[in-house]
Amino acid sequence: ILRHCSQSVNIEEIIPLWLNNLPLKRDVDEAILQHEILLDLAISNPGVILREDYSGMGSFLSLLAKMLSEPKVVNESTRAKIKRVLADFHADAKIDKVLTETVKNLNDLDCSRLRDIINEN
């Protein structure tokens, strides 16, 4: 629905419900698909995922870290997109400011997972 008919639904209502059910862990194929959709949306329209005021940054970063803690539901494409999302956020001055502040509030394990993916080749 989000990918093909987003103009037909109330995104502000659907996105939080969807995000609350991620990351998926049991159905590997569906998990990879949903995680890819999430990352594609974060790349193309970060305000939809983070909210226009970026107040969703903390939960989004925690979600990425949780995804990374489940290697079976994160393939190479997903890892590459996570890296791209983080790089894109860092390249946007407004988002980077929120990103930098939000990272300070993450737990050490989540920070480590995100740092590891940023630094991998």
PDB file of C-alpha atoms in Angstrom:
ATOM      1  CA  ILE A   1       0.000   0.000   0.000  1.00  0.00           C
ATOM      2  CA  LEU A   2       2.750   2.447   0.964  1.00  0.00           C
ATOM      3  CA  ARG A   3       4.801   1.738  -2.116  1.00  0.00           C
ATOM      4  CA  HIS A   4       2.044   1.793  -4.743  1.00  0.00           C
ATOM      5  CA  CYS A   5      -0.984   3.604  -3.305  1.00  0.00           C
ATOM      6  CA  SER A   6       0.399   6.034  -0.721  1.00  0.00           C
ATOM      7  CA  GLN A   7      -1.813   8.843  -2.010  1.00  0.00           C
ATOM      8  CA  SER A   8      -4.887   6.735  -1.164  1.00  0.00           C
ATOM      9  CA  VAL A   9      -4.136   6.293   2.542  1.00  0.00           C
ATOM     10  CA  ASN A  10      -3.532   8.547   5.524  1.00  0.00           C
ATOM     11  CA  ILE A  11       0.249   8.206   5.801  1.00  0.00           C
ATOM     12  CA  GLU A  12       0.363   9.953   9.192  1.00  0.00           C
ATOM     13  CA  GLU A  13      -1.897   7.215  10.526  1.00  0.00           C
ATOM     14  CA  ILE A  14      -0.412   4.205   8.722  1.00  0.00           C
ATOM     15  CA  ILE A  15       3.325   4.834   9.181  1.00  0.00           C
ATOM     16  CA  PRO A  16       3.370   4.756  13.011  1.00  0.00           C
ATOM     17  CA  LEU A  17       1.316   1.542  13.042  1.00  0.00           C
ATOM     18  CA  TRP A  18       3.641  -0.049  10.523  1.00  0.00           C
ATOM     19  CA  LEU A  19       6.805   1.079  12.314  1.00  0.00           C
ATOM     20  CA  ASN A  20       5.518  -0.318  15.620  1.00  0.00           C
ATOM     21  CA  ASN A  21       5.488  -3.769  14.006  1.00  0.00           C
ATOM     22  CA  LEU A  22       9.062  -3.583  12.739  1.00  0.00           C
ATOM     23  CA  PRO A  23      11.520  -5.152  12.644  1.00  0.00           C
ATOM     24  CA  LEU A  24       9.953  -8.356  11.486  1.00  0.00           C
ATOM     25  CA  LYS A  25      11.890 -11.425  12.610  1.00  0.00           C
ATOM     26  CA  ARG A  26      10.016 -14.649  11.893  1.00  0.00           C
ATOM     27  CA  ASP A  27       9.066 -14.484   8.217  1.00  0.00           C
ATOM     28  CA  VAL A  28      12.477 -13.833   6.696  1.00  0.00           C
ATOM     29  CA  ASP A  29      11.262 -13.087   3.169  1.00  0.00           C
ATOM     30  CA  GLU A  30       8.580 -10.667   4.364  1.00  0.00           C
ATOM     31  CA  ALA A  31      11.010  -9.082   6.828  1.00  0.00           C
ATOM     32  CA  ILE A  32      13.518  -8.323   4.099  1.00  0.00           C
ATOM     33  CA  LEU A  33      10.759  -6.909   1.876  1.00  0.00           C
ATOM     34  CA  GLN A  34       9.334  -4.673   4.620  1.00  0.00           C
ATOM     35  CA  HIS A  35      12.773  -3.492   5.719  1.00  0.00           C
ATOM     36  CA  GLU A  36      13.637  -2.619   2.117  1.00  0.00           C
ATOM     37  CA  ILE A  37      10.400  -0.627   1.758  1.00  0.00           C
ATOM     38  CA  LEU A  38      11.198   1.214   4.986  1.00  0.00           C
ATOM     39  CA  LEU A  39      14.688   2.099   3.811  1.00  0.00           C
ATOM     40  CA  ASP A  40      13.486   3.134   0.351  1.00  0.00           C
ATOM     41  CA  LEU A  41      11.019   5.516   2.013  1.00  0.00           C
ATOM     42  CA  ALA A  42      13.719   6.872   4.334  1.00  0.00           C
ATOM     43  CA  ILE A  43      15.926   7.530   1.304  1.00  0.00           C
ATOM     44  CA  SER A  44      13.249   9.120  -0.875  1.00  0.00           C
ATOM     45  CA  ASN A  45      11.270  10.976   1.787  1.00  0.00           C
ATOM     46  CA  PRO A  46      12.853  10.976   5.256  1.00  0.00           C
ATOM     47  CA  GLY A  47      10.181  13.310   6.639  1.00  0.00           C
ATOM     48  CA  VAL A  48       7.579  10.573   6.210  1.00  0.00           C
ATOM     49  CA  ILE A  49       9.538   8.191   8.436  1.00  0.00           C
ATOM     50  CA  LEU A  50      11.090  10.707  10.839  1.00  0.00           C
ATOM     51  CA  ARG A  51       8.095  13.082  10.863  1.00  0.00           C
ATOM     52  CA  GLU A  52       8.525  16.594   9.564  1.00  0.00           C
ATOM     53  CA  ASP A  53      10.005  17.789  12.890  1.00  0.00           C
ATOM     54  CA  TYR A  54      12.371  14.766  12.973  1.00  0.00           C
ATOM     55  CA  SER A  55      10.915  13.663  16.319  1.00  0.00           C
ATOM     56  CA  GLY A  56      10.925  10.076  15.094  1.00  0.00           C
ATOM     57  CA  MET A  57      14.726   9.950  14.744  1.00  0.00           C
ATOM     58  CA  GLY A  58      15.339   8.082  18.006  1.00  0.00           C
ATOM     59  CA  SER A  59      12.847   5.322  17.316  1.00  0.00           C
ATOM     60  CA  PHE A  60      14.060   5.045  13.713  1.00  0.00           C
ATOM     61  CA  LEU A  61      17.703   4.653  14.752  1.00  0.00           C
ATOM     62  CA  SER A  62      16.723   2.094  17.386  1.00  0.00           C
ATOM     63  CA  LEU A  63      14.758   0.227  14.727  1.00  0.00           C
ATOM     64  CA  LEU A  64      17.801   0.167  12.421  1.00  0.00           C
ATOM     65  CA  ALA A  65      19.944  -1.172  15.257  1.00  0.00           C
ATOM     66  CA  LYS A  66      17.357  -3.890  16.009  1.00  0.00           C
ATOM     67  CA  MET A  67      17.282  -4.837  12.336  1.00  0.00           C
ATOM     68  CA  LEU A  68      21.062  -5.167  12.388  1.00  0.00           C
ATOM     69  CA  SER A  69      20.848  -7.432  15.444  1.00  0.00           C
ATOM     70  CA  GLU A  70      18.917  -9.981  13.357  1.00  0.00           C
ATOM     71  CA  PRO A  71      21.342 -10.938  10.552  1.00  0.00           C
ATOM     72  CA  LYS A  72      18.912 -13.386   8.937  1.00  0.00           C
ATOM     73  CA  VAL A  73      16.485 -10.549   8.088  1.00  0.00           C
ATOM     74  CA  VAL A  74      19.106  -8.132   6.766  1.00  0.00           C
ATOM     75  CA  ASN A  75      20.714  -8.995   3.440  1.00  0.00           C
ATOM     76  CA  GLU A  76      23.483  -7.154   1.587  1.00  0.00           C
ATOM     77  CA  SER A  77      21.012  -4.857  -0.154  1.00  0.00           C
ATOM     78  CA  THR A  78      19.434  -3.951   3.175  1.00  0.00           C
ATOM     79  CA  ARG A  79      22.829  -3.278   4.742  1.00  0.00           C
ATOM     80  CA  ALA A  80      23.779  -1.063   1.804  1.00  0.00           C
ATOM     81  CA  LYS A  81      20.542   0.890   2.140  1.00  0.00           C
ATOM     82  CA  ILE A  82      21.053   1.361   5.880  1.00  0.00           C
ATOM     83  CA  LYS A  83      24.491   2.772   5.129  1.00  0.00           C
ATOM     84  CA  ARG A  84      23.012   5.055   2.478  1.00  0.00           C
ATOM     85  CA  VAL A  85      20.246   6.301   4.779  1.00  0.00           C
ATOM     86  CA  LEU A  86      22.758   7.153   7.484  1.00  0.00           C
ATOM     87  CA  ALA A  87      25.074   8.835   4.965  1.00  0.00           C
ATOM     88  CA  ASP A  88      22.165  10.819   3.487  1.00  0.00           C
ATOM     89  CA  PHE A  89      21.075  11.921   6.966  1.00  0.00           C
ATOM     90  CA  HIS A  90      24.627  12.991   7.753  1.00  0.00           C
ATOM     91  CA  ALA A  91      24.841  14.970   4.486  1.00  0.00           C
ATOM     92  CA  ASP A  92      21.683  16.985   5.255  1.00  0.00           C
ATOM     93  CA  ALA A  93      22.595  19.687   7.786  1.00  0.00           C
ATOM     94  CA  LYS A  94      19.138  19.838   9.426  1.00  0.00           C
ATOM     95  CA  ILE A  95      18.799  16.077   9.749  1.00  0.00           C
ATOM     96  CA  ASP A  96      22.443  15.666  10.816  1.00  0.00           C
ATOM     97  CA  LYS A  97      21.948  18.035  13.736  1.00  0.00           C
ATOM     98  CA  VAL A  98      19.052  15.914  15.019  1.00  0.00           C
ATOM     99  CA  LEU A  99      20.973  12.710  14.232  1.00  0.00           C
ATOM    100  CA  THR A 100      23.993  13.860  16.244  1.00  0.00           C
ATOM    101  CA  GLU A 101      21.856  14.789  19.255  1.00  0.00           C
ATOM    102  CA  THR A 102      19.782  11.612  19.061  1.00  0.00           C
ATOM    103  CA  VAL A 103      22.776   9.272  18.902  1.00  0.00           C
ATOM    104  CA  LYS A 104      23.844  10.614  22.310  1.00  0.00           C
ATOM    105  CA  ASN A 105      20.670   9.108  23.783  1.00  0.00           C
ATOM    106  CA  LEU A 106      21.003   5.632  22.261  1.00  0.00           C
ATOM    107  CA  ASN A 107      22.297   2.764  24.314  1.00  0.00           C
ATOM    108  CA  ASP A 108      25.877   1.607  23.756  1.00  0.00           C
ATOM    109  CA  LEU A 109      24.899  -1.548  21.873  1.00  0.00           C
ATOM    110  CA  ASP A 110      22.693   0.329  19.383  1.00  0.00           C
ATOM    111  CA  CYS A 111      25.426   2.940  18.868  1.00  0.00           C
ATOM    112  CA  SER A 112      27.948   0.196  18.269  1.00  0.00           C
ATOM    113  CA  ARG A 113      25.751  -1.545  15.673  1.00  0.00           C
ATOM    114  CA  LEU A 114      25.192   1.691  13.776  1.00  0.00           C
ATOM    115  CA  ARG A 115      28.846   2.686  14.010  1.00  0.00           C
ATOM    116  CA  ASP A 116      29.911  -0.747  12.741  1.00  0.00           C
ATOM    117  CA  ILE A 117      27.755  -0.525   9.630  1.00  0.00           C
ATOM    118  CA  ILE A 118      28.913   3.014   8.889  1.00  0.00           C
ATOM    119  CA  ASN A 119      32.545   1.901   9.131  1.00  0.00           C
ATOM    120  CA  GLU A 120      32.308  -1.369   7.205  1.00  0.00           C
ATOM    121  CA  ASN A 121      33.695  -1.514   3.679  1.00  0.00           C
TER     122      ASN A 121
END
